Amino acid sequence: MSFHVIKNTLNEFGGLAGLFPNLDKSCCFFDGASDVDIVCLERIMNIPIVLFGISNYWGQCIFLPCGVCKEIENFVRTFLWTGAGLDKYKSNVAWSWVGRRKDEGGLGIKSLQDWNISCMSIHLWNICSKNDTLWVKWINTYKIKGACLWSMKSRSIDTWVRRKFMHLRD
């Protein structure tokens, strides 16, 4: 299995260089792993496993409206407190407390709205740094047309997404 190779390589590197990863500060990211794989990985690697979900992919593709983010967080919140029944009248814990890091007593669940803003900020960063991707080249050629992103003004005829980017920029 590939995670055995990763573990053995890290140990071999540590033996040669004397540098070992700090397991308290290390985290492995995987996508598409089954529950059985996760348990095996955690046992072998002895570090927390974080799975990227659909929110990462779609968060980098589209800008989600705040109402959609709130509705999704509401479903997650209700599911956490009541299970699959989605009964809204069970005892709740403050959502801000759930979002705290695990070492602070929370569940480490990130706010979807904050995550959405972070993903869109990455797009702004790529546009400003003129990252060598087809999308950034297209935006710079056909939408920005060589103008400075910071001096552009938002207009009422702009698309919803462009207005959101301009608002995020400000």
PDB file of C-alpha atoms in Angstrom:
ATOM      1  CA  MET A   1       0.000   0.000   0.000  1.00  0.00           C
ATOM      2  CA  SER A   2       1.171   3.513  -0.764  1.00  0.00           C
ATOM      3  CA  PHE A   3       0.835   4.779   2.818  1.00  0.00           C
ATOM      4  CA  HIS A   4       3.387   2.136   3.915  1.00  0.00           C
ATOM      5  CA  VAL A   5       5.776   3.640   1.371  1.00  0.00           C
ATOM      6  CA  ILE A   6       5.148   7.140   2.749  1.00  0.00           C
ATOM      7  CA  LYS A   7       5.698   5.993   6.346  1.00  0.00           C
ATOM      8  CA  ASN A   8       8.866   4.029   5.466  1.00  0.00           C
ATOM      9  CA  THR A   9      10.254   6.923   3.414  1.00  0.00           C
ATOM     10  CA  LEU A  10       9.701   9.384   6.261  1.00  0.00           C
ATOM     11  CA  ASN A  11      11.407   7.007   8.705  1.00  0.00           C
ATOM     12  CA  GLU A  12      14.322   6.425   6.319  1.00  0.00           C
ATOM     13  CA  PHE A  13      14.728  10.169   5.746  1.00  0.00           C
ATOM     14  CA  GLY A  14      14.637  10.726   9.501  1.00  0.00           C
ATOM     15  CA  GLY A  15      17.327   8.109  10.043  1.00  0.00           C
ATOM     16  CA  LEU A  16      19.621   9.685   7.459  1.00  0.00           C
ATOM     17  CA  ALA A  17      19.031  13.363   8.143  1.00  0.00           C
ATOM     18  CA  GLY A  18      18.035  13.228  11.793  1.00  0.00           C
ATOM     19  CA  LEU A  19      14.860  15.176  10.971  1.00  0.00           C
ATOM     20  CA  PHE A  20      11.559  13.609  11.924  1.00  0.00           C
ATOM     21  CA  PRO A  21       8.043  15.001  11.398  1.00  0.00           C
ATOM     22  CA  ASN A  22       6.373  16.381  14.508  1.00  0.00           C
ATOM     23  CA  LEU A  23       3.335  14.097  14.790  1.00  0.00           C
ATOM     24  CA  ASP A  24       1.488  16.696  16.880  1.00  0.00           C
ATOM     25  CA  LYS A  25       1.727  19.160  13.990  1.00  0.00           C
ATOM     26  CA  SER A  26       1.358  16.718  11.096  1.00  0.00           C
ATOM     27  CA  CYS A  27      -1.778  15.890   9.197  1.00  0.00           C
ATOM     28  CA  CYS A  28      -2.333  13.713   6.115  1.00  0.00           C
ATOM     29  CA  PHE A  29      -4.930  14.680   3.512  1.00  0.00           C
ATOM     30  CA  PHE A  30      -6.672  12.032   1.401  1.00  0.00           C
ATOM     31  CA  ASP A  31      -9.665  12.057  -0.897  1.00  0.00           C
ATOM     32  CA  GLY A  32     -11.989   9.177  -1.700  1.00  0.00           C
ATOM     33  CA  ALA A  33     -10.801   6.912   1.122  1.00  0.00           C
ATOM     34  CA  SER A  34     -13.243   4.442   2.645  1.00  0.00           C
ATOM     35  CA  ASP A  35     -13.845   4.176   6.399  1.00  0.00           C
ATOM     36  CA  VAL A  36     -11.742   0.998   6.537  1.00  0.00           C
ATOM     37  CA  ASP A  37      -8.866   2.761   4.762  1.00  0.00           C
ATOM     38  CA  ILE A  38      -9.087   5.673   7.194  1.00  0.00           C
ATOM     39  CA  VAL A  39      -8.801   3.382  10.220  1.00  0.00           C
ATOM     40  CA  CYS A  40      -5.821   1.583   8.645  1.00  0.00           C
ATOM     41  CA  LEU A  41      -4.143   4.869   7.766  1.00  0.00           C
ATOM     42  CA  GLU A  42      -4.592   6.293  11.247  1.00  0.00           C
ATOM     43  CA  ARG A  43      -3.161   3.120  12.793  1.00  0.00           C
ATOM     44  CA  ILE A  44      -0.162   2.939  10.455  1.00  0.00           C
ATOM     45  CA  MET A  45       0.692   6.643  10.166  1.00  0.00           C
ATOM     46  CA  ASN A  46      -0.271   7.529  13.750  1.00  0.00           C
ATOM     47  CA  ILE A  47      -1.342  11.028  12.649  1.00  0.00           C
ATOM     48  CA  PRO A  48      -4.821  12.508  12.118  1.00  0.00           C
ATOM     49  CA  ILE A  49      -6.422  11.887   8.743  1.00  0.00           C
ATOM     50  CA  VAL A  50      -8.436  14.672   7.135  1.00  0.00           C
ATOM     51  CA  LEU A  51     -10.694  13.901   4.219  1.00  0.00           C
ATOM     52  CA  PHE A  52     -11.409  16.492   1.580  1.00  0.00           C
ATOM     53  CA  GLY A  53     -15.006  16.443   0.522  1.00  0.00           C
ATOM     54  CA  ILE A  54     -17.180  17.918  -2.103  1.00  0.00           C
ATOM     55  CA  SER A  55     -16.970  21.357  -0.466  1.00  0.00           C
ATOM     56  CA  ASN A  56     -13.299  21.653  -1.468  1.00  0.00           C
ATOM     57  CA  TYR A  57     -13.968  20.908  -5.113  1.00  0.00           C
ATOM     58  CA  TRP A  58     -17.117  22.970  -5.516  1.00  0.00           C
ATOM     59  CA  GLY A  59     -15.815  25.710  -3.244  1.00  0.00           C
ATOM     60  CA  GLN A  60     -13.030  26.303  -5.726  1.00  0.00           C
ATOM     61  CA  CYS A  61     -15.367  26.189  -8.728  1.00  0.00           C
ATOM     62  CA  ILE A  62     -18.314  28.336  -7.726  1.00  0.00           C
ATOM     63  CA  PHE A  63     -19.049  31.114  -5.273  1.00  0.00           C
ATOM     64  CA  LEU A  64     -21.859  29.903  -3.016  1.00  0.00           C
ATOM     65  CA  PRO A  65     -24.463  32.468  -1.948  1.00  0.00           C
ATOM     66  CA  CYS A  66     -24.579  33.133   1.814  1.00  0.00           C
ATOM     67  CA  GLY A  67     -28.129  31.750   1.979  1.00  0.00           C
ATOM     68  CA  VAL A  68     -26.968  28.422   0.532  1.00  0.00           C
ATOM     69  CA  CYS A  69     -24.060  28.249   3.005  1.00  0.00           C
ATOM     70  CA  LYS A  70     -26.403  28.972   5.918  1.00  0.00           C
ATOM     71  CA  GLU A  71     -28.895  26.339   4.746  1.00  0.00           C
ATOM     72  CA  ILE A  72     -26.159  23.686   4.426  1.00  0.00           C
ATOM     73  CA  GLU A  73     -24.768  24.561   7.865  1.00  0.00           C
ATOM     74  CA  ASN A  74     -28.300  24.366   9.259  1.00  0.00           C
ATOM     75  CA  PHE A  75     -28.709  20.814   7.898  1.00  0.00           C
ATOM     76  CA  VAL A  76     -25.325  19.799   9.332  1.00  0.00           C
ATOM     77  CA  ARG A  77     -26.108  21.396  12.698  1.00  0.00           C
ATOM     78  CA  THR A  78     -29.502  19.687  12.904  1.00  0.00           C
ATOM     79  CA  PHE A  79     -28.001  16.330  11.904  1.00  0.00           C
ATOM     80  CA  LEU A  80     -25.261  16.613  14.552  1.00  0.00           C
ATOM     81  CA  TRP A  81     -27.763  17.245  17.337  1.00  0.00           C
ATOM     82  CA  THR A  82     -30.632  14.974  16.302  1.00  0.00           C
ATOM     83  CA  GLY A  83     -29.260  12.340  13.940  1.00  0.00           C
ATOM     84  CA  ALA A  84     -31.040  11.336  10.767  1.00  0.00           C
ATOM     85  CA  GLY A  85     -34.461  12.359  12.125  1.00  0.00           C
ATOM     86  CA  LEU A  86     -33.705  16.058  11.598  1.00  0.00           C
ATOM     87  CA  ASP A  87     -35.911  16.972  14.563  1.00  0.00           C
ATOM     88  CA  LYS A  88     -35.200  20.641  15.295  1.00  0.00           C
ATOM     89  CA  TYR A  89     -36.341  20.530  18.918  1.00  0.00           C
ATOM     90  CA  LYS A  90     -33.471  18.713  20.633  1.00  0.00           C
ATOM     91  CA  SER A  91     -30.898  20.367  22.871  1.00  0.00           C
ATOM     92  CA  ASN A  92     -28.295  22.325  20.962  1.00  0.00           C
ATOM     93  CA  VAL A  93     -24.726  23.404  21.545  1.00  0.00           C
ATOM     94  CA  ALA A  94     -23.602  26.772  20.204  1.00  0.00           C
ATOM     95  CA  TRP A  95     -22.407  26.421  16.606  1.00  0.00           C
ATOM     96  CA  SER A  96     -19.472  28.725  17.383  1.00  0.00           C
ATOM     97  CA  TRP A  97     -18.356  26.202  20.028  1.00  0.00           C
ATOM     98  CA  VAL A  98     -18.548  23.307  17.548  1.00  0.00           C
ATOM     99  CA  GLY A  99     -16.328  25.266  15.150  1.00  0.00           C
ATOM    100  CA  ARG A 100     -13.504  25.508  17.667  1.00  0.00           C
ATOM    101  CA  ARG A 101     -10.421  23.360  17.248  1.00  0.00           C
ATOM    102  CA  LYS A 102     -10.498  19.901  18.826  1.00  0.00           C
ATOM    103  CA  ASP A 103      -7.824  20.806  21.364  1.00  0.00           C
ATOM    104  CA  GLU A 104     -10.123  23.655  22.492  1.00  0.00           C
ATOM    105  CA  GLY A 105     -13.058  21.304  23.058  1.00  0.00           C
ATOM    106  CA  GLY A 106     -14.812  21.755  19.712  1.00  0.00           C
ATOM    107  CA  LEU A 107     -15.306  19.391  16.795  1.00  0.00           C
ATOM    108  CA  GLY A 108     -13.078  21.335  14.411  1.00  0.00           C
ATOM    109  CA  ILE A 109     -15.880  21.879  11.878  1.00  0.00           C
ATOM    110  CA  LYS A 110     -15.058  24.865   9.717  1.00  0.00           C
ATOM    111  CA  SER A 111     -17.661  27.448   8.779  1.00  0.00           C
ATOM    112  CA  LEU A 112     -18.782  26.899   5.196  1.00  0.00           C
ATOM    113  CA  GLN A 113     -19.090  30.660   4.696  1.00  0.00           C
ATOM    114  CA  ASP A 114     -15.498  31.214   5.831  1.00  0.00           C
ATOM    115  CA  TRP A 115     -14.324  28.306   3.675  1.00  0.00           C
ATOM    116  CA  ASN A 116     -16.187  29.742   0.675  1.00  0.00           C
ATOM    117  CA  ILE A 117     -14.502  33.127   1.145  1.00  0.00           C
ATOM    118  CA  SER A 118     -11.105  31.427   1.441  1.00  0.00           C
ATOM    119  CA  CYS A 119     -11.616  29.526  -1.808  1.00  0.00           C
ATOM    120  CA  MET A 120     -12.665  32.683  -3.643  1.00  0.00           C
ATOM    121  CA  SER A 121      -9.669  34.542  -2.188  1.00  0.00           C
ATOM    122  CA  ILE A 122      -7.435  31.924  -3.793  1.00  0.00           C
ATOM    123  CA  HIS A 123      -8.970  32.849  -7.157  1.00  0.00           C
ATOM    124  CA  LEU A 124      -8.276  36.539  -6.512  1.00  0.00           C
ATOM    125  CA  TRP A 125      -4.698  35.695  -5.564  1.00  0.00           C
ATOM    126  CA  ASN A 126      -4.260  33.680  -8.771  1.00  0.00           C
ATOM    127  CA  ILE A 127      -5.653  36.545 -10.872  1.00  0.00           C
ATOM    128  CA  CYS A 128      -3.404  39.130  -9.202  1.00  0.00           C
ATOM    129  CA  SER A 129      -0.304  36.952  -9.464  1.00  0.00           C
ATOM    130  CA  LYS A 130      -1.219  36.038 -13.076  1.00  0.00           C
ATOM    131  CA  ASN A 131      -0.991  32.340 -12.335  1.00  0.00           C
ATOM    132  CA  ASP A 132      -0.308  30.279 -15.456  1.00  0.00           C
ATOM    133  CA  THR A 133      -3.717  28.608 -15.824  1.00  0.00           C
ATOM    134  CA  LEU A 134      -6.193  28.747 -18.674  1.00  0.00           C
ATOM    135  CA  TRP A 135      -8.912  30.314 -16.493  1.00  0.00           C
ATOM    136  CA  VAL A 136      -6.652  33.104 -15.187  1.00  0.00           C
ATOM    137  CA  LYS A 137      -5.406  33.855 -18.700  1.00  0.00           C
ATOM    138  CA  TRP A 138      -9.008  34.017 -19.945  1.00  0.00           C
ATOM    139  CA  ILE A 139     -10.076  36.332 -17.103  1.00  0.00           C
ATOM    140  CA  ASN A 140      -7.108  38.646 -17.670  1.00  0.00           C
ATOM    141  CA  THR A 141      -7.570  38.714 -21.449  1.00  0.00           C
ATOM    142  CA  TYR A 142     -11.344  38.961 -21.830  1.00  0.00           C
ATOM    143  CA  LYS A 143     -12.704  40.357 -18.558  1.00  0.00           C
ATOM    144  CA  ILE A 144     -10.013  42.464 -16.935  1.00  0.00           C
ATOM    145  CA  LYS A 145      -8.432  43.372 -20.295  1.00  0.00           C
ATOM    146  CA  GLY A 146      -5.104  44.435 -18.834  1.00  0.00           C
ATOM    147  CA  ALA A 147      -6.584  46.778 -16.211  1.00  0.00           C
ATOM    148  CA  CYS A 148      -5.462  46.749 -12.593  1.00  0.00           C
ATOM    149  CA  LEU A 149      -7.798  44.580 -10.521  1.00  0.00           C
ATOM    150  CA  TRP A 150      -7.501  46.947  -7.538  1.00  0.00           C
ATOM    151  CA  SER A 151      -8.581  50.029  -9.497  1.00  0.00           C
ATOM    152  CA  MET A 152     -11.593  48.420 -11.206  1.00  0.00           C
ATOM    153  CA  LYS A 153     -15.017  49.529 -10.020  1.00  0.00           C
ATOM    154  CA  SER A 154     -18.032  47.305  -9.569  1.00  0.00           C
ATOM    155  CA  ARG A 155     -20.875  48.241 -11.907  1.00  0.00           C
ATOM    156  CA  SER A 156     -24.551  47.403 -11.726  1.00  0.00           C
ATOM    157  CA  ILE A 157     -24.333  45.595 -15.083  1.00  0.00           C
ATOM    158  CA  ASP A 158     -21.640  43.232 -13.797  1.00  0.00           C
ATOM    159  CA  THR A 159     -22.573  39.613 -13.201  1.00  0.00           C
ATOM    160  CA  TRP A 160     -23.410  38.482  -9.687  1.00  0.00           C
ATOM    161  CA  VAL A 161     -20.126  36.556  -9.382  1.00  0.00           C
ATOM    162  CA  ARG A 162     -18.056  39.528 -10.558  1.00  0.00           C
ATOM    163  CA  ARG A 163     -19.778  41.817  -8.038  1.00  0.00           C
ATOM    164  CA  LYS A 164     -19.017  39.248  -5.286  1.00  0.00           C
ATOM    165  CA  PHE A 165     -15.359  39.128  -6.347  1.00  0.00           C
ATOM    166  CA  MET A 166     -15.195  42.921  -6.241  1.00  0.00           C
ATOM    167  CA  HIS A 167     -16.819  42.955  -2.804  1.00  0.00           C
ATOM    168  CA  LEU A 168     -14.370  40.298  -1.597  1.00  0.00           C
ATOM    169  CA  ARG A 169     -11.473  42.309  -3.020  1.00  0.00           C
ATOM    170  CA  ASP A 170     -12.549  45.363  -1.030  1.00  0.00           C
TER     171      ASP A 170
END
